[in-house]
Amino acid sequence: MSEEVKLLGVWGSPFSRRVELALRLKGVPYDYIEEDLLNKSSLLLESNPVCKQVPVLIHGEKTVVESLIIIEYIEDTWSTAYSLLRKDPIERAQARFLTKFIDEKCLPAVWRSCWSQGEAQKNFMEESKKNLRILEDELKGKKFFGGESIGLPDLAANFLTIWTDVLQEIAGICVTSEEKHPILWNWSQEFLKCDAVGKCTPDRQNLLAMFQAQKGAKMNKSP
Ligand SMILES: N[C@@H](CCC(=O)N[C@@H](CS)C(=O)NCC(=O)O)C(=O)O
């Protein structure tokens, strides 16, 4: 019998949602467990004692943490018809670099642009502009960062869809838009069209309400 897969997550977290999307794209059955981050379950605290964060993947007796590491584990463990990474080592290396750039540079800069003010906000917006321009160049002539199908860097970039849209609205700023980044905007439309993505994208109104309620707490903090 195959080992059970459980995913501990939070509905509004892009990190949880990118893992869920990997499971869906690969066709891996899983049980989803919604966590309450204000009252973390003992399962979460025991399975991720170092960071105490979601997402956490529990596969039988094994536990994997950190969304991008979980996604690579999923890719390595289930060799189904759907691949999140190409076979060619250099293409894999390039996809991993782009994924790291999106996760460590683009996402924090956009997040901090929306949750800061004054000079700090100006600097984060400038940094976002530079980083998003790089993503535009990367996407030229391609439907997805992964090529013709959604791959690892696309999962990392899920934050640049509805999350960015909602946060910009709350902050009253425009870091990215159809006018500013038409290629990235097309990417987001193609991405959101995918059935599996639709199932792993929170409802816009609910997300807006959640972030609005957290506005004070999130100001000047990292994602
Ligand atoms: N780098 C981590 C980030 C995960 C993360 O920030 N999770 C947040 C939810 S969006 C969390 O669990 N926060 C709870 C806490 O830090 O106490 C990943 O990619 O998995």
mmCIF file of C-alpha atoms and ligand atoms in Angstrom:
data_model
loop_
_atom_site.group_PDB
_atom_site.id
_atom_site.type_symbol
_atom_site.label_atom_id
_atom_site.label_comp_id
_atom_site.label_asym_id
_atom_site.label_seq_id
_atom_site.Cartn_x
_atom_site.Cartn_y
_atom_site.Cartn_z
ATOM 1 C CA MET A 1 0.000 0.000 0.000
ATOM 2 C CA SER A 2 1.340 3.455 -0.831
ATOM 3 C CA GLU A 3 2.182 5.734 2.091
ATOM 4 C CA GLU A 4 -0.295 8.426 3.009
ATOM 5 C CA VAL A 5 0.465 12.037 2.132
ATOM 6 C CA LYS A 6 -0.618 14.854 4.428
ATOM 7 C CA LEU A 7 -0.091 18.544 3.820
ATOM 8 C CA LEU A 8 -0.246 20.990 6.707
ATOM 9 C CA GLY A 9 -1.004 24.432 5.361
ATOM 10 C CA VAL A 10 -2.857 27.685 5.628
ATOM 11 C CA TRP A 11 -5.357 28.657 2.929
ATOM 12 C CA GLY A 12 -3.984 32.179 2.382
ATOM 13 C CA SER A 13 -0.310 31.203 2.279
ATOM 14 C CA PRO A 14 1.352 31.261 -1.157
ATOM 15 C CA PHE A 15 3.950 28.828 0.248
ATOM 16 C CA SER A 16 1.276 26.276 1.190
ATOM 17 C CA ARG A 17 -0.550 26.814 -2.060
ATOM 18 C CA ARG A 18 2.504 26.250 -4.238
ATOM 19 C CA VAL A 19 3.044 22.843 -2.614
ATOM 20 C CA GLU A 20 -0.606 21.947 -3.032
ATOM 21 C CA LEU A 21 -0.316 22.895 -6.697
ATOM 22 C CA ALA A 22 2.712 20.610 -7.137
ATOM 23 C CA LEU A 23 0.732 17.700 -5.648
ATOM 24 C CA ARG A 24 -2.228 18.406 -7.915
ATOM 25 C CA LEU A 25 -0.133 18.795 -11.073
ATOM 26 C CA LYS A 26 1.647 15.516 -10.311
ATOM 27 C CA GLY A 27 -1.651 13.817 -9.494
ATOM 28 C CA VAL A 28 -0.544 12.780 -5.994
ATOM 29 C CA PRO A 29 -3.506 12.145 -3.652
ATOM 30 C CA TYR A 30 -3.174 13.974 -0.319
ATOM 31 C CA ASP A 31 -5.063 14.981 2.777
ATOM 32 C CA TYR A 32 -4.979 18.695 3.478
ATOM 33 C CA ILE A 33 -4.916 19.862 7.106
ATOM 34 C CA GLU A 34 -5.620 23.558 7.704
ATOM 35 C CA GLU A 35 -3.489 24.975 10.528
ATOM 36 C CA ASP A 36 -4.336 27.812 12.885
ATOM 37 C CA LEU A 37 -1.107 29.817 13.120
ATOM 38 C CA LEU A 38 -2.316 31.587 16.276
ATOM 39 C CA ASN A 39 -2.764 28.223 17.936
ATOM 40 C CA LYS A 40 -0.346 25.846 16.221
ATOM 41 C CA SER A 41 -1.201 22.149 16.429
ATOM 42 C CA SER A 42 1.126 19.703 18.151
ATOM 43 C CA LEU A 43 1.424 17.939 14.792
ATOM 44 C CA LEU A 44 2.884 21.149 13.273
ATOM 45 C CA LEU A 45 5.182 21.846 16.242
ATOM 46 C CA GLU A 46 6.461 18.272 16.261
ATOM 47 C CA SER A 47 6.904 18.007 12.511
ATOM 48 C CA ASN A 48 8.608 21.388 12.030
ATOM 49 C CA PRO A 49 10.287 22.096 15.393
ATOM 50 C CA VAL A 50 12.933 24.392 13.871
ATOM 51 C CA CYS A 51 10.784 26.906 11.968
ATOM 52 C CA LYS A 52 7.307 26.016 13.279
ATOM 53 C CA GLN A 53 5.923 27.125 9.910
ATOM 54 C CA VAL A 54 3.657 25.766 7.221
ATOM 55 C CA PRO A 55 3.783 24.128 4.767
ATOM 56 C CA VAL A 56 4.819 20.720 6.063
ATOM 57 C CA LEU A 57 4.525 17.547 4.007
ATOM 58 C CA ILE A 58 4.129 14.279 5.881
ATOM 59 C CA HIS A 59 4.706 11.223 3.701
ATOM 60 C CA GLY A 60 4.174 8.073 5.761
ATOM 61 C CA GLU A 61 6.739 8.407 8.553
ATOM 62 C CA LYS A 62 8.771 11.053 6.714
ATOM 63 C CA THR A 63 8.455 14.791 7.155
ATOM 64 C CA VAL A 64 9.627 17.454 4.726
ATOM 65 C CA VAL A 65 9.564 21.217 5.374
ATOM 66 C CA GLU A 66 10.207 24.428 3.361
ATOM 67 C CA SER A 67 7.944 24.769 0.339
ATOM 68 C CA LEU A 68 10.561 24.631 -2.421
ATOM 69 C CA ILE A 69 12.331 21.675 -0.801
ATOM 70 C CA ILE A 70 8.966 19.924 -0.476
ATOM 71 C CA ILE A 71 8.253 20.534 -4.167
ATOM 72 C CA GLU A 72 11.602 19.030 -5.172
ATOM 73 C CA TYR A 73 10.866 16.060 -2.890
ATOM 74 C CA ILE A 74 7.509 15.601 -4.620
ATOM 75 C CA GLU A 75 9.206 15.778 -8.038
ATOM 76 C CA ASP A 76 11.843 13.217 -6.989
ATOM 77 C CA THR A 77 9.419 10.845 -5.288
ATOM 78 C CA TRP A 78 6.558 10.633 -7.778
ATOM 79 C CA SER A 79 7.720 10.146 -11.343
ATOM 80 C CA THR A 80 4.316 10.675 -12.913
ATOM 81 C CA ALA A 81 3.598 11.931 -16.430
ATOM 82 C CA TYR A 82 3.919 15.529 -15.212
ATOM 83 C CA SER A 83 7.421 16.920 -14.618
ATOM 84 C CA LEU A 84 8.108 20.122 -12.728
ATOM 85 C CA LEU A 85 11.756 20.133 -13.823
ATOM 86 C CA ARG A 86 13.286 19.237 -17.207
ATOM 87 C CA LYS A 87 15.595 16.235 -17.571
ATOM 88 C CA ASP A 88 18.630 18.148 -18.874
ATOM 89 C CA PRO A 89 20.994 19.027 -15.955
ATOM 90 C CA ILE A 90 21.723 22.535 -17.261
ATOM 91 C CA GLU A 91 18.013 23.300 -17.683
ATOM 92 C CA ARG A 92 17.400 22.015 -14.171
ATOM 93 C CA ALA A 93 20.186 24.221 -12.822
ATOM 94 C CA GLN A 94 18.792 27.265 -14.653
ATOM 95 C CA ALA A 95 15.262 26.601 -13.375
ATOM 96 C CA ARG A 96 16.583 26.280 -9.811
ATOM 97 C CA PHE A 97 18.482 29.558 -10.085
ATOM 98 C CA LEU A 98 15.391 31.344 -11.384
ATOM 99 C CA THR A 99 13.305 29.801 -8.603
ATOM 100 C CA LYS A 100 15.779 31.038 -5.992
ATOM 101 C CA PHE A 101 15.787 34.512 -7.543
ATOM 102 C CA ILE A 102 11.980 34.653 -7.491
ATOM 103 C CA ASP A 103 11.719 33.363 -3.932
ATOM 104 C CA GLU A 104 14.587 35.262 -2.349
ATOM 105 C CA LYS A 105 14.671 38.511 -4.335
ATOM 106 C CA CYS A 106 11.373 39.198 -6.145
ATOM 107 C CA LEU A 107 8.909 38.021 -3.541
ATOM 108 C CA PRO A 108 10.457 39.821 -0.517
ATOM 109 C CA ALA A 109 10.898 43.073 -2.481
ATOM 110 C CA VAL A 110 7.269 43.106 -3.652
ATOM 111 C CA TRP A 111 6.023 42.118 -0.191
ATOM 112 C CA ARG A 112 8.080 44.813 1.547
ATOM 113 C CA SER A 113 6.972 47.424 -1.035
ATOM 114 C CA CYS A 114 3.408 46.781 0.066
ATOM 115 C CA TRP A 115 4.140 46.668 3.795
ATOM 116 C CA SER A 116 6.381 49.693 4.233
ATOM 117 C CA GLN A 117 6.182 53.456 3.904
ATOM 118 C CA GLY A 118 8.257 56.500 2.984
ATOM 119 C CA GLU A 119 11.878 56.087 1.925
ATOM 120 C CA ALA A 120 11.918 52.341 2.676
ATOM 121 C CA GLN A 121 8.899 51.800 0.443
ATOM 122 C CA LYS A 122 10.504 53.831 -2.349
ATOM 123 C CA ASN A 123 13.626 51.645 -2.196
ATOM 124 C CA PHE A 124 11.673 48.368 -2.155
ATOM 125 C CA MET A 125 9.598 49.545 -5.113
ATOM 126 C CA GLU A 126 12.770 50.386 -7.026
ATOM 127 C CA GLU A 127 14.207 46.963 -6.222
ATOM 128 C CA SER A 128 10.942 45.286 -7.313
ATOM 129 C CA LYS A 129 11.014 47.207 -10.583
ATOM 130 C CA LYS A 130 14.531 45.951 -11.341
ATOM 131 C CA ASN A 131 13.712 42.357 -10.389
ATOM 132 C CA LEU A 132 10.406 42.200 -12.243
ATOM 133 C CA ARG A 133 12.121 43.554 -15.376
ATOM 134 C CA ILE A 134 14.462 40.538 -15.178
ATOM 135 C CA LEU A 135 11.429 38.243 -14.987
ATOM 136 C CA GLU A 136 9.908 39.961 -18.030
ATOM 137 C CA ASP A 137 13.093 39.262 -20.001
ATOM 138 C CA GLU A 138 13.127 35.687 -18.775
ATOM 139 C CA LEU A 139 9.584 35.109 -20.023
ATOM 140 C CA LYS A 140 10.100 36.535 -23.530
ATOM 141 C CA GLY A 141 8.844 34.024 -26.118
ATOM 142 C CA LYS A 142 7.691 31.597 -23.423
ATOM 143 C CA LYS A 143 4.264 30.799 -22.025
ATOM 144 C CA PHE A 144 5.608 29.845 -18.585
ATOM 145 C CA PHE A 145 8.954 30.140 -16.820
ATOM 146 C CA GLY A 146 9.087 26.365 -17.230
ATOM 147 C CA GLY A 147 8.487 26.623 -21.008
ATOM 148 C CA GLU A 148 5.238 25.260 -22.431
ATOM 149 C CA SER A 149 4.041 23.899 -19.093
ATOM 150 C CA ILE A 150 4.042 25.056 -15.482
ATOM 151 C CA GLY A 151 7.282 24.164 -13.714
ATOM 152 C CA LEU A 152 9.164 24.822 -10.468
ATOM 153 C CA PRO A 153 9.805 28.590 -11.078
ATOM 154 C CA ASP A 154 6.120 29.128 -11.931
ATOM 155 C CA LEU A 155 5.123 27.586 -8.611
ATOM 156 C CA ALA A 156 7.560 29.890 -6.818
ATOM 157 C CA ALA A 157 6.049 32.868 -8.654
ATOM 158 C CA ASN A 158 2.434 32.132 -7.641
ATOM 159 C CA PHE A 159 2.727 35.085 -5.232
ATOM 160 C CA LEU A 160 2.895 37.445 -8.235
ATOM 161 C CA THR A 161 -0.746 36.725 -9.086
ATOM 162 C CA ILE A 162 -3.619 37.316 -6.693
ATOM 163 C CA TRP A 163 -1.449 37.940 -3.600
ATOM 164 C CA THR A 164 0.399 40.834 -5.236
ATOM 165 C CA ASP A 165 -2.832 42.164 -6.677
ATOM 166 C CA VAL A 166 -4.523 42.229 -3.256
ATOM 167 C CA LEU A 167 -1.511 43.652 -1.401
ATOM 168 C CA GLN A 168 -1.103 46.465 -3.931
ATOM 169 C CA GLU A 169 -4.738 47.372 -3.418
ATOM 170 C CA ILE A 170 -4.308 47.515 0.361
ATOM 171 C CA ALA A 171 -1.100 49.549 0.111
ATOM 172 C CA GLY A 172 -2.509 51.830 -2.588
ATOM 173 C CA ILE A 173 0.578 51.381 -4.765
ATOM 174 C CA CYS A 174 1.346 49.860 -8.154
ATOM 175 C CA VAL A 175 4.469 47.727 -8.326
ATOM 176 C CA THR A 176 3.260 45.701 -11.261
ATOM 177 C CA SER A 177 0.352 45.890 -13.711
ATOM 178 C CA GLU A 178 -0.585 44.932 -17.251
ATOM 179 C CA GLU A 179 0.852 48.259 -18.459
ATOM 180 C CA LYS A 180 4.113 48.019 -16.504
ATOM 181 C CA HIS A 181 4.886 44.353 -17.153
ATOM 182 C CA PRO A 182 2.742 43.071 -20.043
ATOM 183 C CA ILE A 183 4.695 39.815 -20.432
ATOM 184 C CA LEU A 184 4.500 39.009 -16.735
ATOM 185 C CA TRP A 185 0.821 39.922 -16.779
ATOM 186 C CA ASN A 186 0.218 37.494 -19.674
ATOM 187 C CA TRP A 187 2.063 34.835 -17.715
ATOM 188 C CA SER A 188 -0.220 35.408 -14.709
ATOM 189 C CA GLN A 189 -3.336 35.128 -16.907
ATOM 190 C CA GLU A 190 -2.100 31.855 -18.448
ATOM 191 C CA PHE A 191 -1.138 30.553 -15.016
ATOM 192 C CA LEU A 192 -4.519 31.397 -13.478
ATOM 193 C CA LYS A 193 -6.314 29.738 -16.412
ATOM 194 C CA CYS A 194 -4.901 26.354 -15.434
ATOM 195 C CA ASP A 195 -7.470 24.180 -13.665
ATOM 196 C CA ALA A 196 -5.114 23.019 -10.920
ATOM 197 C CA VAL A 197 -4.015 26.615 -10.229
ATOM 198 C CA GLY A 198 -7.660 27.660 -9.846
ATOM 199 C CA LYS A 199 -8.055 25.010 -7.149
ATOM 200 C CA CYS A 200 -4.970 26.289 -5.307
ATOM 201 C CA THR A 201 -5.717 30.010 -5.449
ATOM 202 C CA PRO A 202 -7.592 31.659 -2.584
ATOM 203 C CA ASP A 203 -10.751 33.640 -3.117
ATOM 204 C CA ARG A 204 -9.767 37.288 -3.761
ATOM 205 C CA GLN A 205 -12.307 38.798 -1.352
ATOM 206 C CA ASN A 206 -11.294 36.463 1.470
ATOM 207 C CA LEU A 207 -7.620 37.194 0.889
ATOM 208 C CA LEU A 208 -8.272 40.929 0.846
ATOM 209 C CA ALA A 209 -10.204 40.718 4.113
ATOM 210 C CA MET A 210 -7.484 38.620 5.752
ATOM 211 C CA PHE A 211 -4.627 40.963 4.811
ATOM 212 C CA GLN A 212 -6.655 44.057 5.662
ATOM 213 C CA ALA A 213 -7.211 42.646 9.140
ATOM 214 C CA GLN A 214 -3.455 41.946 9.495
ATOM 215 C CA LYS A 215 -2.290 45.319 8.179
ATOM 216 C CA GLY A 216 -0.909 46.688 11.449
ATOM 217 C CA ALA A 217 0.881 43.465 12.348
ATOM 218 C CA LYS A 218 2.535 42.982 8.939
ATOM 219 C CA MET A 219 3.891 46.529 8.486
ATOM 220 C CA ASN A 220 7.712 46.538 8.158
ATOM 221 C CA LYS A 221 7.970 42.722 8.555
ATOM 222 C CA SER A 222 9.438 40.075 6.232
ATOM 223 C CA PRO A 223 7.070 37.682 4.408
HETATM 224 N N1 LIG B 1 10.367 29.818 3.433
HETATM 225 C C1 LIG B 1 9.189 29.173 3.955
HETATM 226 C C2 LIG B 1 8.171 30.220 4.338
HETATM 227 C C3 LIG B 1 6.967 29.633 5.045
HETATM 228 C C4 LIG B 1 6.163 30.694 5.783
HETATM 229 O O1 LIG B 1 6.538 31.874 5.843
HETATM 230 N N2 LIG B 1 5.049 30.247 6.376
HETATM 231 C C5 LIG B 1 4.226 31.141 7.177
HETATM 232 C C6 LIG B 1 2.798 31.194 6.623
HETATM 233 S S1 LIG B 1 2.751 32.081 5.103
HETATM 234 C C7 LIG B 1 4.098 30.566 8.592
HETATM 235 O O2 LIG B 1 3.947 29.385 8.783
HETATM 236 N N3 LIG B 1 4.177 31.454 9.586
HETATM 237 C C8 LIG B 1 3.988 31.078 10.959
HETATM 238 C C9 LIG B 1 5.068 31.606 11.834
HETATM 239 O O3 LIG B 1 6.098 32.067 11.305
HETATM 240 O O4 LIG B 1 4.892 31.549 13.054
HETATM 241 C C10 LIG B 1 8.646 28.225 2.868
HETATM 242 O O5 LIG B 1 8.882 28.472 1.692
HETATM 243 O O6 LIG B 1 8.034 27.219 3.247
#
